[in-house]
Short mmCIF file of C-alpha atoms in Angstrom, two decimals:
data_model
loop_
_atom_site.label_atom_id
_atom_site.label_comp_id
_atom_site.label_asym_id
_atom_site.label_seq_id
_atom_site.Cartn_x
_atom_site.Cartn_y
_atom_site.Cartn_z
CA MET E 1 8.49 -11.79 -15.40
CA PHE E 2 4.83 -12.59 -14.88
CA SER E 3 3.32 -15.22 -17.04
CA ARG E 4 -0.20 -13.94 -16.36
CA ASN E 5 -1.77 -10.51 -16.01
CA LEU E 6 -2.29 -9.18 -12.52
CA PRO E 7 -5.88 -9.37 -11.26
CA ASN E 8 -7.58 -6.01 -10.89
CA PHE E 9 -8.06 -6.35 -7.13
CA LEU E 10 -4.24 -6.56 -6.68
CA LEU E 11 -3.45 -3.57 -8.85
CA LYS E 12 -4.60 -0.86 -6.44
CA PRO E 13 -2.69 -2.16 -3.38
CA LEU E 14 0.40 -2.71 -5.49
CA MET E 15 0.31 0.84 -6.84
CA ASN E 16 -0.22 2.21 -3.33
CA PHE E 17 2.80 0.27 -2.12
CA VAL E 18 4.95 1.59 -4.97
CA LEU E 19 3.81 5.14 -4.19
CA LEU E 20 4.62 4.76 -0.49
CA VAL E 21 8.08 3.38 -1.28
CA TYR E 22 8.69 6.29 -3.65
CA LEU E 23 7.60 8.86 -1.06
CA PHE E 24 9.74 7.24 1.64
CA PHE E 25 12.89 7.23 -0.48
CA SER E 26 12.27 10.72 -1.85
CA ARG E 27 12.30 12.08 1.73
CA LEU E 28 15.25 9.96 2.72
CA PHE E 29 17.45 10.88 -0.25
CA HIS E 30 16.70 14.53 -0.78
CA VAL E 31 18.61 15.99 -3.71
CA ASP E 32 19.86 19.54 -3.42
CA PHE E 33 20.08 21.24 -6.81
CA GLU E 34 22.12 24.25 -5.70
CA PRO E 35 25.84 24.06 -6.51
CA LYS E 36 28.24 23.88 -3.60
CA GLU E 37 30.72 26.30 -5.19
CA LYS E 38 29.95 29.80 -6.35
CA LEU E 39 29.96 30.17 -10.10
CA ASP E 40 32.13 32.74 -11.80
CA ASP E 41 30.04 35.83 -12.52
CA SER E 42 32.38 37.28 -15.14
CA TYR E 43 29.90 36.36 -17.87
CA THR E 44 27.45 38.97 -16.58
CA LYS E 45 29.38 41.76 -18.26
CA PHE E 46 27.97 40.50 -21.58
CA ASN E 47 24.41 40.94 -20.34
CA SER E 48 24.66 44.67 -19.72
CA PHE E 49 21.63 46.59 -20.95
CA ASP E 50 22.96 49.98 -19.86
CA ASP E 51 24.33 50.87 -23.31
CA PRO E 52 21.52 51.82 -25.69
CA LEU E 53 21.50 50.44 -29.20
CA PRO E 54 22.65 52.85 -31.89
CA ASP E 55 20.01 54.46 -34.09
CA ILE E 56 20.45 53.22 -37.65
CA GLU E 57 18.42 54.76 -40.42
CA PRO E 58 17.43 52.26 -43.10
CA ASN E 59 18.50 52.90 -46.68
CA TYR E 60 15.68 51.92 -49.02
CA PRO E 61 16.73 52.42 -52.67
CA ASP E 62 14.11 53.59 -55.15
CA TYR E 63 12.97 50.66 -57.28
CA LYS E 64 12.47 52.86 -60.33
CA GLU E 65 16.11 53.97 -60.22
CA LEU E 66 17.26 50.34 -59.83
CA LEU E 67 15.20 49.25 -62.87
CA ALA E 68 16.51 52.16 -64.99
CA GLU E 69 20.12 51.45 -63.96
CA ALA E 70 19.79 47.75 -64.78
CA LYS E 71 18.25 48.60 -68.16
CA GLU E 72 21.17 50.98 -68.96
CA ASN E 73 23.67 48.22 -68.14
CA GLY E 74 21.91 45.85 -70.54
CA GLU E 75 20.64 43.46 -67.84
CA PRO E 76 16.97 44.33 -67.31
CA ILE E 77 15.32 42.92 -64.20
CA LYS E 78 12.42 40.64 -65.07
CA ALA E 79 9.12 40.63 -63.25
CA VAL E 80 8.51 37.87 -60.69
CA ASN E 81 6.16 35.19 -61.98
CA ARG E 82 3.92 34.32 -59.02
CA ARG E 83 1.51 31.44 -59.03
#
């Protein structure tokens, strides 16, 4: 739009004008972010923390038994080659 750059002495007043216009319109056209209608609260039943989680005991198999069982079946487990 401009064929030349704006001089520095015009930049500050121009920015002040833009800021004042923004502030004026932001007060004039206030946006309300709250919904006009109430939302359905039926989804809150999924957020119930009243029921405690069940206690589950972990089942860690013995690695020596797993190696012996694999060797008996004819498919020995090889060691991991790490680099």
